Coordinates of C-alpha atoms and ligand atoms in Angstrom, one line a residue:
M22 CA -29.4 -18.0 -4.9
S23 CA -27.8 -15.7 -7.5
K24 CA -24.1 -15.9 -8.1
V25 CA -22.0 -14.1 -5.9
R26 CA -20.7 -10.8 -7.3
T27 CA -18.2 -8.1 -5.7
R28 CA -16.5 -5.4 -6.5
I29 CA -14.2 -2.4 -5.9
A30 CA -15.4 0.9 -7.4
P31 CA -12.1 3.3 -6.9
S32 CA -12.0 6.7 -8.1
P33 CA -9.2 8.1 -10.2
T34 CA -8.6 11.2 -8.0
G35 CA -5.0 10.6 -7.1
D36 CA -2.5 7.9 -6.3
P37 CA -3.8 4.6 -5.9
H38 CA -4.7 4.2 -2.4
V39 CA -3.3 1.3 0.1
G40 CA -7.1 0.9 1.4
T41 CA -8.3 0.0 -2.2
A42 CA -5.9 -3.0 -2.4
Y43 CA -7.1 -4.0 1.4
V44 CA -10.7 -3.6 0.4
A45 CA -9.9 -5.3 -3.1
L46 CA -8.1 -8.1 -1.2
F47 CA -11.2 -8.9 1.2
N48 CA -13.7 -8.6 -2.1
I49 CA -11.7 -11.3 -3.8
A50 CA -11.3 -13.5 -1.3
F51 CA -15.1 -13.3 -0.4
S52 CA -16.1 -14.0 -3.9
H53 CA -13.2 -16.7 -4.1
V54 CA -14.7 -18.8 -1.4
N55 CA -18.2 -18.3 -2.8
N56 CA -17.2 -19.2 -6.4
G57 CA -18.2 -15.6 -7.1
D58 CA -16.7 -13.1 -9.7
F59 CA -15.0 -10.0 -9.0
L60 CA -15.1 -7.1 -10.9
L61 CA -13.4 -3.6 -11.2
R62 CA -15.4 -0.4 -12.1
I63 CA -13.9 3.1 -12.6
E64 CA -16.1 5.8 -10.4
D65 CA -15.1 9.1 -12.6
T66 CA -18.5 10.9 -12.2
D67 CA -16.5 13.7 -10.2
Q68 CA -14.7 15.2 -13.3
N69 CA -13.5 18.2 -11.0
R70 CA -11.4 15.5 -9.0
Y71 CA -10.3 13.7 -11.9
T72 CA -6.5 13.1 -12.5
K73 CA -5.1 12.2 -15.5
G74 CA -2.9 8.9 -15.2
S75 CA -4.6 7.8 -12.5
E76 CA -6.8 5.0 -13.5
Q77 CA -4.1 3.6 -15.1
T78 CA -2.0 3.2 -11.9
I79 CA -5.0 1.7 -10.2
F80 CA -4.8 -1.2 -12.9
D81 CA -1.0 -1.4 -12.7
T82 CA -0.6 -1.5 -8.8
L83 CA -3.4 -3.6 -8.4
S84 CA -2.3 -6.1 -11.2
W85 CA 1.3 -5.7 -9.4
L86 CA -0.1 -7.2 -6.2
E87 CA -2.1 -9.8 -8.0
L88 CA -5.4 -8.6 -7.0
N89 CA -7.0 -9.4 -10.4
W90 CA -10.4 -8.8 -11.9
A91 CA -12.6 -10.7 -13.9
E92 CA -14.6 -7.6 -15.3
G93 CA -13.4 -4.0 -15.5
P94 CA -12.6 -1.2 -18.0
D95 CA -9.2 -2.6 -19.3
I96 CA -10.6 -6.4 -20.4
G97 CA -14.7 -5.9 -20.5
G98 CA -16.9 -8.1 -19.3
D99 CA -20.9 -8.8 -19.9
F100 CA -21.8 -6.0 -17.6
G101 CA -19.9 -3.0 -19.3
P102 CA -19.0 -0.6 -19.6
Y103 CA -17.1 -0.8 -16.4
R104 CA -16.2 3.4 -16.6
Q105 CA -18.8 5.4 -15.2
S106 CA -18.0 8.3 -17.8
E107 CA -19.2 5.8 -20.6
R108 CA -22.4 5.3 -18.8
F109 CA -23.5 8.9 -18.2
S110 CA -27.0 8.9 -20.3
L111 CA -28.1 6.1 -18.3
Y112 CA -28.2 7.7 -14.9
G113 CA -30.0 10.8 -16.2
D114 CA -32.8 8.3 -17.3
Y115 CA -32.8 6.5 -14.3
A116 CA -33.1 9.7 -12.3
K117 CA -36.1 10.8 -14.3
K118 CA -37.7 7.4 -13.9
L119 CA -37.8 7.8 -10.1
V120 CA -39.4 11.2 -10.7
E121 CA -42.0 9.5 -12.9
D122 CA -42.6 7.3 -10.2
T123 CA -42.9 10.3 -7.5
E124 CA -39.9 8.8 -5.7
A125 CA -37.6 11.6 -6.8
Y126 CA -38.4 15.3 -7.6
Y127 CA -37.1 18.6 -9.6
C128 CA -35.3 21.1 -7.1
F129 CA -34.5 24.7 -8.5
C130 CA -33.6 26.1 -5.3
T131 CA -30.7 28.5 -6.1
N132 CA -27.2 28.1 -4.4
D133 CA -27.9 31.6 -3.0
R134 CA -31.4 30.1 -1.3
L135 CA -29.5 26.9 -0.2
E136 CA -26.7 29.1 1.4
K137 CA -28.8 31.4 3.2
L138 CA -30.9 28.1 4.6
R139 CA -27.6 26.6 6.1
D140 CA -26.9 29.9 7.4
R141 CA -30.3 29.8 9.3
Q142 CA -30.6 26.2 10.3
K143 CA -26.9 26.7 11.8
S144 CA -27.6 29.9 13.7
M145 CA -30.8 28.1 15.0
G146 CA -28.1 25.5 15.9
N147 CA -29.9 22.8 13.8
A148 CA -27.9 20.3 11.7
P149 CA -27.7 21.6 7.9
G150 CA -29.9 19.9 5.5
Y151 CA -32.5 20.5 2.5
D152 CA -35.8 21.6 3.6
G153 CA -38.1 20.0 1.2
H154 CA -39.1 23.5 -0.5
C155 CA -39.4 21.9 -3.8
R156 CA -41.0 18.6 -2.9
S157 CA -44.4 20.0 -3.4
L158 CA -44.0 21.9 -6.6
T159 CA -47.3 21.3 -9.0
K160 CA -46.6 19.6 -12.4
E161 CA -47.3 23.1 -14.0
E162 CA -44.9 25.0 -11.9
I163 CA -42.4 22.7 -13.0
E164 CA -43.0 22.6 -16.5
K165 CA -42.8 26.6 -16.2
K166 CA -39.7 26.4 -14.7
I167 CA -38.0 23.8 -17.0
S168 CA -39.4 26.1 -20.2
D169 CA -38.0 29.1 -18.4
G170 CA -34.8 27.4 -18.4
E171 CA -34.3 27.2 -14.9
E172 CA -31.6 25.0 -13.9
Y173 CA -32.5 22.0 -11.6
V174 CA -31.3 19.2 -9.7
I175 CA -33.4 15.8 -9.1
R176 CA -33.4 14.7 -5.4
L177 CA -34.7 11.7 -3.7
K178 CA -37.6 12.1 -1.6
M179 CA -36.6 10.5 1.8
P180 CA -39.4 9.5 4.4
Y181 CA -40.0 11.8 6.4
D182 CA -40.4 9.4 9.1
G183 CA -39.4 5.8 10.2
T184 CA -35.7 4.2 10.3
T185 CA -33.4 2.7 7.6
I186 CA -31.5 -0.1 8.9
I187 CA -28.3 -1.4 7.4
K188 CA -28.0 -4.9 8.2
D189 CA -24.4 -5.2 8.1
R190 CA -23.0 -8.9 9.1
L191 CA -19.7 -7.4 10.9
R192 CA -21.6 -4.8 12.9
G193 CA -25.0 -5.8 13.1
D194 CA -28.0 -3.4 12.6
I195 CA -27.1 0.1 12.3
T196 CA -30.5 1.9 12.5
F197 CA -30.6 5.7 10.8
D198 CA -33.6 8.1 11.7
N199 CA -35.1 8.8 8.3
D200 CA -35.7 12.3 9.2
K201 CA -32.2 13.1 9.9
I202 CA -31.2 12.3 6.3
D203 CA -31.3 14.9 3.5
D204 CA -33.1 14.3 0.3
Q205 CA -30.1 13.7 -1.3
I206 CA -29.3 15.0 -4.7
L207 CA -29.5 12.0 -7.7
L208 CA -28.8 14.4 -10.6
K209 CA -26.9 17.3 -10.7
G210 CA -27.3 20.7 -12.3
D211 CA -25.0 19.9 -15.2
G212 CA -26.7 16.4 -15.6
F213 CA -24.1 14.7 -14.0
P214 CA -25.2 12.1 -11.5
T215 CA -23.9 11.9 -7.9
Y216 CA -22.1 9.4 -6.7
H217 CA -24.8 8.0 -5.0
L218 CA -27.2 7.6 -7.9
A219 CA -24.4 6.2 -10.2
N220 CA -23.0 3.7 -7.6
V221 CA -26.5 2.2 -6.9
V222 CA -27.5 1.9 -10.5
D223 CA -24.3 0.5 -11.6
D224 CA -24.2 -2.1 -8.7
H225 CA -27.6 -3.1 -9.5
L226 CA -27.1 -3.4 -13.3
M227 CA -23.8 -5.2 -12.9
G228 CA -25.5 -7.9 -10.4
I229 CA -23.7 -7.0 -7.5
T230 CA -24.6 -9.1 -4.6
H231 CA -22.3 -8.0 -1.7
V232 CA -21.1 -4.4 -1.3
I233 CA -18.0 -4.8 0.6
R234 CA -16.3 -1.2 1.5
A235 CA -14.6 0.8 3.9
E236 CA -16.0 1.9 6.9
E237 CA -16.3 5.5 6.1
W238 CA -19.1 5.0 3.6
I239 CA -21.4 4.0 6.2
P240 CA -23.4 7.3 6.3
S241 CA -23.8 7.0 2.9
T242 CA -25.6 3.5 2.9
P243 CA -28.9 4.5 4.2
K244 CA -29.3 6.6 1.5
H245 CA -28.6 3.9 -1.1
I246 CA -31.0 1.4 0.8
Q247 CA -33.6 4.0 0.2
L248 CA -32.6 4.4 -3.3
Y249 CA -32.8 0.8 -3.9
K250 CA -36.4 0.9 -2.3
A251 CA -37.3 3.6 -4.8
F252 CA -36.4 1.8 -7.3
K253 CA -38.0 -1.3 -6.4
W254 CA -34.7 -3.2 -6.5
T255 CA -33.5 -5.7 -4.0
A256 CA -30.6 -3.9 -2.5
P257 CA -27.1 -6.1 -2.0
E258 CA -25.7 -7.1 1.2
F259 CA -23.8 -4.5 2.6
I260 CA -20.4 -5.1 4.7
H261 CA -18.3 -2.7 5.9
M262 CA -14.6 -3.3 6.4
P263 CA -12.9 -1.5 9.3
L264 CA -10.9 1.6 8.6
L265 CA -6.8 1.5 8.6
R266 CA -5.8 3.5 11.3
N267 CA -2.6 5.5 11.7
S268 CA -1.0 4.7 15.5
D269 CA -2.8 7.3 17.3
K270 CA -6.1 5.8 15.6
S271 CA -7.0 8.5 13.4
K272 CA -7.8 7.6 10.0
I273 CA -5.0 6.4 8.1
S274 CA -3.6 9.6 6.4
K275 CA -0.8 10.7 4.0
R276 CA 0.4 13.0 6.9
K277 CA 1.3 10.0 9.4
N278 CA 1.6 7.1 7.0
P279 CA 2.4 6.8 3.2
V280 CA -0.9 5.7 1.6
S281 CA 0.0 5.5 -2.0
L282 CA 0.5 2.0 -3.5
I283 CA 3.3 3.4 -5.5
W284 CA 5.2 4.4 -2.5
Y285 CA 5.2 0.5 -1.3
K286 CA 6.3 -0.6 -4.8
E287 CA 9.3 1.9 -5.0
E288 CA 10.1 1.4 -1.7
G289 CA 10.8 -2.3 -2.5
Y290 CA 8.0 -4.1 -0.6
L291 CA 7.3 -7.6 -1.8
K292 CA 3.8 -7.8 -3.4
E293 CA 3.9 -11.0 -1.2
G294 CA 4.4 -8.8 1.9
L295 CA 2.4 -6.2 1.2
I296 CA -0.6 -8.4 0.8
N297 CA 0.2 -10.7 4.0
F298 CA 0.3 -7.6 6.0
L299 CA -3.0 -6.1 4.7
G300 CA -4.6 -9.5 5.3
L301 CA -3.5 -9.2 8.9
M302 CA -5.4 -5.9 9.2
G303 CA -8.6 -6.8 11.3
Y304 CA -8.1 -10.5 10.1
S305 CA -6.2 -13.4 11.3
L306 CA -6.3 -17.0 9.3
P307 CA -8.5 -19.7 11.0
N308 CA -5.1 -21.6 11.4
G309 CA -3.5 -18.7 13.0
K310 CA -0.8 -18.5 10.7
E311 CA 1.0 -14.9 10.1
I312 CA 2.6 -15.6 7.3
F313 CA 0.8 -16.8 4.3
T314 CA 0.3 -16.2 0.6
L315 CA -2.4 -14.6 -1.2
D316 CA -3.6 -18.4 -2.6
E317 CA -3.7 -19.4 1.3
F318 CA -5.7 -16.4 2.5
K319 CA -8.4 -16.9 -0.3
E320 CA -8.5 -20.6 0.3
S321 CA -9.1 -20.0 3.9
F322 CA -11.3 -17.1 3.8
D323 CA -14.3 -16.5 6.2
I324 CA -15.6 -12.7 6.4
N325 CA -17.1 -13.4 9.8
R326 CA -13.6 -13.6 11.3
V327 CA -13.0 -9.9 10.3
S328 CA -13.1 -7.6 13.4
I329 CA -13.8 -4.2 13.1
G330 CA -11.9 -2.6 15.7
G331 CA -9.8 -0.4 13.6
P332 CA -6.7 -2.1 12.9
V333 CA -3.5 -0.1 13.1
F334 CA -1.7 0.4 10.1
D335 CA 2.0 -0.4 11.4
L336 CA 4.9 0.2 9.2
V337 CA 7.3 -1.9 11.7
K338 CA 5.0 -4.8 11.3
L339 CA 4.8 -4.5 7.4
G340 CA 8.8 -4.6 7.7
W341 CA 8.8 -7.9 9.8
V342 CA 6.2 -9.4 7.5
N343 CA 7.9 -8.3 4.4
N344 CA 11.6 -9.7 5.4
Q345 CA 9.7 -13.1 5.9
H346 CA 8.4 -13.4 2.5
M347 CA 12.3 -11.9 1.3
R348 CA 13.4 -15.2 3.3
L349 CA 11.3 -17.4 1.7
K350 CA 11.3 -16.0 -1.9
D351 CA 13.3 -18.3 -4.4
L352 CA 16.7 -16.3 -4.5
K353 CA 17.3 -15.8 -8.2
E354 CA 14.0 -14.3 -8.2
L355 CA 14.4 -12.0 -5.3
T356 CA 17.7 -10.9 -6.8
D357 CA 16.2 -10.1 -10.1
L358 CA 13.5 -8.0 -8.3
S359 CA 16.6 -6.1 -6.4
I360 CA 18.6 -5.2 -9.6
P361 CA 16.4 -2.1 -10.1
F362 CA 17.1 -1.1 -6.7
F363 CA 21.1 -1.9 -6.9
R364 CA 20.9 0.1 -10.2
A365 CA 19.3 3.2 -8.6
K366 CA 21.7 3.0 -6.2
G367 CA 24.4 3.2 -8.6
L368 CA 25.8 -0.2 -7.5
I369 CA 25.7 -1.9 -10.5
G370 CA 25.6 -1.0 -14.1
D371 CA 23.0 -1.5 -17.1
T372 CA 24.5 -5.1 -17.6
L373 CA 25.8 -7.6 -15.4
S374 CA 28.4 -10.2 -16.4
D375 CA 28.2 -13.4 -14.6
K376 CA 30.7 -12.8 -12.1
E377 CA 28.7 -10.0 -11.1
Y378 CA 25.8 -11.7 -11.0
D379 CA 26.8 -14.3 -9.0
T380 CA 28.4 -12.1 -6.5
L381 CA 24.8 -10.0 -6.7
V382 CA 23.2 -13.3 -5.5
K383 CA 25.4 -14.0 -2.7
I384 CA 24.9 -10.4 -1.4
V385 CA 21.0 -10.8 -1.6
A386 CA 21.2 -14.0 0.3
L387 CA 23.2 -12.1 3.0
Q388 CA 21.2 -9.4 3.1
R389 CA 17.5 -10.7 3.0
E390 CA 18.5 -12.1 6.6
S391 CA 18.2 -8.6 8.2
C392 CA 16.7 -6.3 5.6
N393 CA 13.1 -5.5 5.3
T394 CA 12.8 -3.9 2.0
L395 CA 14.8 -4.6 -1.3
K396 CA 15.8 -0.8 -1.1
E397 CA 17.0 -1.2 2.1
M398 CA 19.3 -4.2 0.9
A399 CA 20.9 -2.2 -1.7
E400 CA 21.1 0.9 0.5
T401 CA 23.0 -1.0 3.0
S402 CA 25.3 -3.0 0.3
E403 CA 27.9 -0.2 -0.8
V404 CA 30.3 -1.8 1.5
Y405 CA 30.6 -5.1 -0.9
F406 CA 31.0 -2.9 -4.5
Q407 CA 33.9 -0.5 -4.1
D408 CA 37.5 -1.7 -3.3
S409 CA 39.4 1.4 -2.6
Y410 CA 38.5 3.2 0.6
S411 CA 39.8 5.8 2.9
F412 CA 40.4 5.7 7.0
P413 CA 37.6 7.7 8.5
N414 CA 38.2 11.3 10.0
I415 CA 36.2 13.1 12.6
V416 CA 34.0 15.5 10.9
E417 CA 31.8 18.3 12.2
E418 CA 28.4 16.6 11.9
M419 CA 29.3 13.6 14.1
D420 CA 27.9 12.8 17.4
K421 CA 29.9 12.1 20.3
K422 CA 29.8 8.2 20.0
E423 CA 30.7 8.3 16.2
I424 CA 33.6 10.5 17.5
A425 CA 34.5 7.9 20.1
S426 CA 35.0 5.2 18.0
I427 CA 37.1 6.9 15.5
E428 CA 39.4 8.1 18.0
R429 CA 39.7 4.5 19.2
L430 CA 40.4 3.4 15.8
H431 CA 43.2 5.6 15.5
T432 CA 44.5 4.3 18.8
L433 CA 44.1 0.8 17.5
M434 CA 45.7 1.5 14.3
K435 CA 49.3 2.2 16.3
D436 CA 48.6 -0.7 18.5
E437 CA 51.4 -3.2 18.0
E438 CA 49.1 -6.2 18.9
A439 CA 46.2 -5.1 16.3
I440 CA 49.0 -4.6 13.7
K441 CA 50.4 -8.1 14.4
A442 CA 47.1 -9.5 14.0
I443 CA 46.4 -7.5 10.7
N444 CA 49.6 -8.8 9.3
I445 CA 48.7 -12.6 10.2
F446 CA 45.4 -12.0 8.6
H447 CA 46.7 -10.8 5.6
E448 CA 49.3 -13.8 5.3
K449 CA 46.3 -16.1 5.9
I450 CA 44.4 -14.6 3.1
K451 CA 47.5 -14.8 0.6
N452 CA 47.8 -18.2 1.4
Y453 CA 44.2 -19.4 1.1
P454 CA 43.8 -22.0 -1.6
N455 CA 40.5 -20.8 -2.9
E456 CA 39.0 -17.7 -4.3
D457 CA 35.7 -18.1 -2.2
I458 CA 35.5 -18.1 1.2
S459 CA 32.6 -19.4 3.0
I460 CA 31.1 -17.5 6.1
E461 CA 32.3 -20.9 8.3
E462 CA 35.8 -20.6 6.6
G463 CA 35.8 -16.9 6.9
K464 CA 34.9 -17.0 10.8
K465 CA 37.6 -19.7 11.2
I466 CA 40.2 -17.4 9.6
L467 CA 39.6 -14.8 12.0
A468 CA 39.3 -17.1 14.8
D469 CA 42.6 -18.5 14.0
T470 CA 44.2 -14.8 13.7
L471 CA 43.1 -13.9 17.0
T472 CA 44.7 -17.0 18.5
Q473 CA 47.9 -16.7 16.8
A474 CA 48.5 -13.3 17.7
G475 CA 47.4 -14.0 21.3
T476 CA 44.8 -11.0 21.6
G477 CA 41.0 -10.5 21.2
P478 CA 38.6 -9.3 18.6
G479 CA 38.0 -6.1 20.7
K480 CA 41.5 -4.8 19.6
V481 CA 41.6 -6.2 16.3
Y482 CA 38.2 -6.2 14.4
M483 CA 37.6 -2.2 14.4
P484 CA 41.2 -1.7 12.5
L485 CA 41.0 -4.7 10.3
R486 CA 37.4 -3.6 9.1
A487 CA 38.6 -0.1 8.5
V488 CA 41.1 -1.4 6.5
L489 CA 38.8 -3.7 4.5
T490 CA 35.6 -1.3 4.3
G491 CA 37.0 2.0 5.5
L492 CA 34.6 1.9 8.5
P493 CA 35.1 1.4 12.1
K494 CA 32.0 -0.4 12.4
G495 CA 29.1 -2.0 10.5
V496 CA 29.0 -5.4 8.3
D497 CA 30.7 -8.5 10.0
L498 CA 33.8 -9.1 8.7
Y499 CA 33.3 -13.0 7.7
N500 CA 30.4 -11.7 5.2
I501 CA 32.8 -9.3 3.6
L502 CA 35.2 -12.3 2.9
F503 CA 32.2 -14.2 2.1
I504 CA 30.9 -11.9 -0.6
I505 CA 34.2 -10.1 -2.2
G506 CA 36.7 -13.4 -1.8
K507 CA 40.1 -13.7 -1.7
E508 CA 41.4 -11.7 -4.6
R509 CA 39.4 -8.6 -4.0
T510 CA 40.6 -8.9 0.2
L511 CA 44.0 -8.6 -1.0
L512 CA 43.3 -5.8 -3.4
R513 CA 41.6 -3.7 -0.7
I514 CA 44.1 -4.3 1.6
A515 CA 46.8 -3.4 -0.9
N516 CA 45.0 -0.3 -1.8
M517 CA 45.4 0.9 1.7
I518 CA 49.0 0.1 2.3
N519 CA 49.7 2.0 -0.9
K520 CA 47.3 5.0 -0.3
Y521 CA 48.7 5.2 3.3
Q522 CA 52.4 3.9 2.8
I523 CA 51.8 1.6 5.7
Q524 CA 53.0 -2.2 6.1
F525 CA 50.6 -5.2 7.5
Ligands
LIG7 N1 -15.9 5.3 -5.9 C1 -16.2 5.3 -4.2 C2 -14.4 4.8 -3.5 O1 -13.8 5.8 -4.4 C3 -16.7 3.8 -4.4 C4 -17.2 3.4 -2.7 C5 -18.0 2.2 -2.4 O2 -17.4 1.0 -2.7 O3 -19.3 2.3 -2.8 O4 -14.1 4.3 -3.0

């Protein structure tokens, strides 16, 4: 048995797709458990769809996810070059070899003729397809046309009868009638290879033993199998992964789900979270664990466990998985990863003092319990940074619920019991012996305040929260105390007293 070799072969035609990472993950795991190699090839034969910079973002995002390749355009390898645009001369030679072997033929049909053919087929209710018009040209006819400068393509001679069978490990035999498969173009008029030709030639020359790719390529596979046959090469094993789907079961698409890997990175998902989530798409670990690392996934991988039922790409689930990984991550590491997000939100500056960094660590420790992304942590942390607030007022765009809670706040701000309690709280903080207030201690201060004031939280917490944060609802008070400590709590109270000329 030859060494297992797998690959992904993305086309640099826009933002790197989440499906590319998905397929890469399964290829990597498969080659890992088989002691094989995994390589990255760039399929950039379609120059019309080529997007500058896209190749680099493929490298960057896959590297971010630690979906590493052992050979590729950026690092070379024994089977290079790994960029199809650097292999162009090869494809023409292979196409011409097939013509010599009478497995392929020159086709001089003009676009005009092909269009008319298609229209005719359509009007008769037939499937469009090439009619084999040039398949039987004589050698002389061909030579004359070429010397007259007529443009040509090279097409593969598909057998007119019989079937082509894909023996897909996950799907069983998929059978295609040969007479329904077009004489596919291998080499285009401009001398460029088609996807089919370049893909097959490269997979063969690069020693690929297993082609693990998305379900959407199934219609291409019989063409590839016929091409391998024409070349007299052994075809690799084909394994088609399920398509990732939107919740309505349609193929995952930009309109319904973000599909760019860049989006996931910028949104503050952890690489561990996204990988774990992708590893759950149509797959479950043999030990049933839902939260796992890339290594755990690779170590226990079994391709036969892939189920093809169209896994739903559910961002709610991703959020949950990512939250689990945020909790598992080393706290300092998570804090460091979150810094750009806090910075982008304007909550921290370019540099952080030790004290600021320590506060950030505390914020992250707290926030990772309830937030699903790094970005969400930053977006919901404003209240820990600023020390000067105003009491909220009713404004036009507020809904009924918001208006009701502000009205209640305004009533409570005048309530004697509430004011007394805030006063007691203020005294307790003033007399508190330490700068740091742990969550437990914070809870105790609050409970003692209520007992001493002889009232319940319903009256006190809302106005107290407004004093400390400017908001009637939101974060728990003991969390505020834990993050900002004694001095800043006193500062916030003092700021309110000054601003509103009130007394607590
Ligand atoms: N270039 C194709 C793509 O963009 C490769 C498909 C395959 O794996 O054969 O995904």
